[in-house]
């Protein structure tokens, strides 16, 4: 995987911002009431084996605090400058970062996720990232599931207290003193002979269903 070269000033800036992200997310998380639920089969699968987590790009911040103690999670993070902030914040929540995306470093990131899943980690991917279109899964996560034979667990997330930034995905930032729902959708297995396109469409459907349930739970 290509190395990302940063100046000393940039490294300091990223370190400061990563610490601010960690502090803010923990502050919001401490004052948030979390609701978990969804597909019972997906919940049971998550308890007993390695899985691939899927969630929409604009919801990722909400998952840092509730999954901070779970461990063995490796998140695919884009190689953009914005992705650098997330990559540096993840270890503060006991998560690993794998750099790459569908547009940059895609093959090496896929290979890396396959290797790290063999080491006992659960890959976590935003399948509509890093550039969209919003709420539409790309095929990379389907290839990963096919090669690793791990089930995809779609997680829909919604918060009653948040604000959205002006970006392609309307990225959501948590606010304290609200409710946050994490709803597991129908699990998806991808067989060796399954259609990548059909599975991609199914994952999009499952994620949107789970997100709609999460929105209803905090309304």
XYZ file of C-alpha atoms in Angstrom:
219
model
C 0.000 0.000 0.000
C 1.402 3.455 -0.893
C 2.629 5.487 2.059
C 1.059 8.837 2.844
C 3.821 11.382 3.416
C 2.989 14.261 5.752
C 5.084 17.188 6.973
C 5.744 17.653 10.688
C 3.187 20.483 10.726
C 0.565 18.287 9.063
C 1.262 15.425 11.462
C 0.777 17.756 14.422
C -2.454 19.101 12.948
C -3.830 15.616 12.338
C -2.832 14.513 15.850
C -4.578 17.504 17.432
C -7.753 17.035 15.387
C -7.812 13.281 16.087
C -7.661 13.988 19.823
C -10.438 16.552 19.511
C -12.568 14.026 17.613
C -11.962 11.445 20.324
C -12.868 13.866 23.116
C -16.006 15.136 21.396
C -17.298 11.686 20.404
C -16.756 10.365 23.938
C -18.485 13.397 25.432
C -21.497 12.969 23.154
C -21.532 9.203 23.642
C -21.543 9.474 27.435
C -24.668 11.648 27.283
C -26.471 9.576 24.648
C -28.945 6.738 25.184
C -28.239 3.889 22.772
C -30.926 1.594 21.405
C -29.866 -1.670 19.769
C -31.982 -4.172 17.891
C -32.924 -5.446 14.479
C -32.747 -8.805 12.762
C -32.384 -11.560 15.396
C -30.403 -13.779 13.052
C -27.881 -10.994 12.413
C -27.538 -10.334 16.148
C -26.833 -14.011 16.864
C -24.330 -14.269 14.003
C -22.461 -11.223 15.311
C -22.131 -12.883 18.724
C -20.592 -16.130 17.522
C -18.359 -15.412 14.510
C -16.383 -12.896 12.501
C -18.456 -10.684 10.223
C -18.167 -7.749 7.840
C -19.939 -4.653 9.163
C -21.580 -2.360 6.613
C -22.981 1.109 7.363
C -23.557 4.238 5.330
C -20.760 6.789 5.085
C -22.623 9.612 6.842
C -23.412 7.442 9.898
C -19.910 6.285 10.827
C -19.255 8.752 13.654
C -22.156 7.363 15.687
C -20.541 3.903 15.876
C -17.200 4.903 17.422
C -18.379 5.202 21.021
C -20.696 2.153 21.331
C -18.130 -0.151 19.664
C -15.086 1.202 21.489
C -14.752 -1.852 23.761
C -15.522 -4.529 21.229
C -12.043 -4.675 19.705
C -10.960 -6.617 16.622
C -12.586 -4.132 14.229
C -10.722 -2.844 11.179
C -12.309 0.064 9.330
C -11.682 0.834 5.670
C -10.768 4.535 5.513
C -10.223 6.562 2.361
C -6.764 7.894 1.507
C -8.041 11.467 1.410
C -6.937 14.188 3.819
C -10.282 13.935 5.626
C -9.746 10.183 5.920
C -6.477 10.853 7.735
C -8.381 12.397 10.649
C -10.584 9.305 10.983
C -7.618 6.933 10.601
C -5.798 8.640 13.472
C -8.886 8.735 15.693
C -9.767 5.038 15.299
C -6.957 3.648 17.525
C -8.290 5.803 20.356
C -11.403 3.613 20.194
C -9.339 0.397 19.956
C -10.019 0.022 16.229
C -7.621 -0.384 13.319
C -7.659 1.583 10.060
C -7.064 0.126 6.621
C -6.353 2.881 4.096
C -7.875 2.669 0.637
C -11.139 3.051 -1.266
C -12.860 2.180 -4.497
C -10.993 5.015 -6.221
C -7.531 4.913 -4.601
C -5.678 1.906 -3.264
C -8.686 -0.335 -3.866
C -6.945 -3.605 -4.653
C -4.331 -3.321 -1.917
C -7.014 -2.367 0.624
C -9.126 -5.377 -0.377
C -6.094 -7.632 -0.063
C -5.295 -6.093 3.316
C -8.834 -6.609 4.602
C -8.729 -10.240 3.497
C -5.472 -10.749 5.382
C -6.603 -8.993 8.544
C -9.879 -10.920 8.596
C -7.764 -14.079 8.704
C -6.070 -12.616 11.776
C -9.423 -12.490 13.556
C -10.575 -8.952 12.777
C -14.033 -7.885 11.642
C -13.767 -5.585 8.595
C -16.031 -2.514 8.679
C -16.878 -0.704 5.451
C -18.984 2.240 4.288
C -20.102 0.786 0.936
C -21.287 4.112 -0.515
C -17.974 5.846 0.232
C -15.845 7.713 -0.371
C -17.696 9.746 -3.018
C -21.151 8.261 -3.371
C -23.725 8.194 -4.671
C -25.292 8.393 -1.244
C -27.093 5.293 0.067
C -26.005 3.105 -2.838
C -23.562 0.262 -2.157
C -20.524 -0.301 -4.373
C -19.330 -3.783 -5.234
C -16.040 -3.832 -3.267
C -17.637 -5.095 -0.064
C -19.412 -7.828 -2.037
C -16.100 -9.065 -3.459
C -14.643 -9.091 0.057
C -17.549 -11.146 1.396
C -17.238 -13.554 -1.514
C -13.511 -14.081 -1.005
C -13.597 -14.349 2.802
C -16.955 -16.153 3.043
C -17.852 -13.882 5.951
C -21.451 -12.680 6.263
C -22.173 -8.973 5.823
C -24.079 -7.457 8.747
C -25.763 -4.221 7.612
C -26.160 -1.661 10.412
C -28.577 1.217 10.099
C -27.879 4.114 12.450
C -29.934 7.174 13.380
C -29.715 9.834 16.067
C -32.340 12.165 17.465
C -29.701 14.834 18.166
C -27.335 15.633 15.307
C -26.462 18.128 12.613
C -25.469 17.530 9.015
C -22.662 19.183 7.077
C -22.854 20.341 3.479
C -21.133 17.385 1.798
C -22.100 14.788 -0.818
C -23.328 12.407 1.900
C -24.775 15.034 4.277
C -22.280 13.767 6.873
C -23.870 13.590 10.315
C -22.231 14.872 13.503
C -23.604 13.669 16.855
C -24.911 16.006 19.522
C -25.288 15.029 23.200
C -28.450 14.368 25.223
C -30.300 12.387 22.573
C -31.085 8.846 21.475
C -29.064 6.828 18.981
C -30.420 3.621 17.423
C -28.205 0.915 15.928
C -30.353 -1.554 14.022
C -28.996 -4.690 12.348
C -30.557 -5.527 9.014
C -30.840 -8.873 7.275
C -27.419 -10.596 7.019
C -26.033 -11.214 3.549
C -23.876 -14.171 2.519
C -22.176 -14.077 -0.879
C -21.486 -17.471 -2.437
C -18.776 -18.147 -4.996
C -21.320 -18.365 -7.815
C -23.590 -15.525 -6.677
C -24.097 -12.447 -8.843
C -22.050 -9.528 -7.524
C -24.578 -7.045 -8.916
C -27.584 -8.787 -7.382
C -25.850 -8.950 -4.001
C -24.893 -5.281 -4.258
C -28.543 -4.373 -4.834
C -29.616 -6.551 -1.904
C -27.102 -4.905 0.427
C -28.348 -1.457 -0.579
C -31.896 -2.585 0.189
C -30.972 -4.157 3.538
C -29.023 -1.100 4.673
C -31.808 1.296 3.741
C -34.366 -0.903 5.523
C -32.214 -0.948 8.685
C -31.678 2.812 8.513
C -35.421 3.422 8.168
C -36.023 1.287 11.282
C -33.348 3.212 13.166
C -34.949 6.544 12.233
C -38.306 5.239 13.454
C -36.736 4.099 16.756
C -35.478 7.595 17.634
C -38.461 9.549 16.315
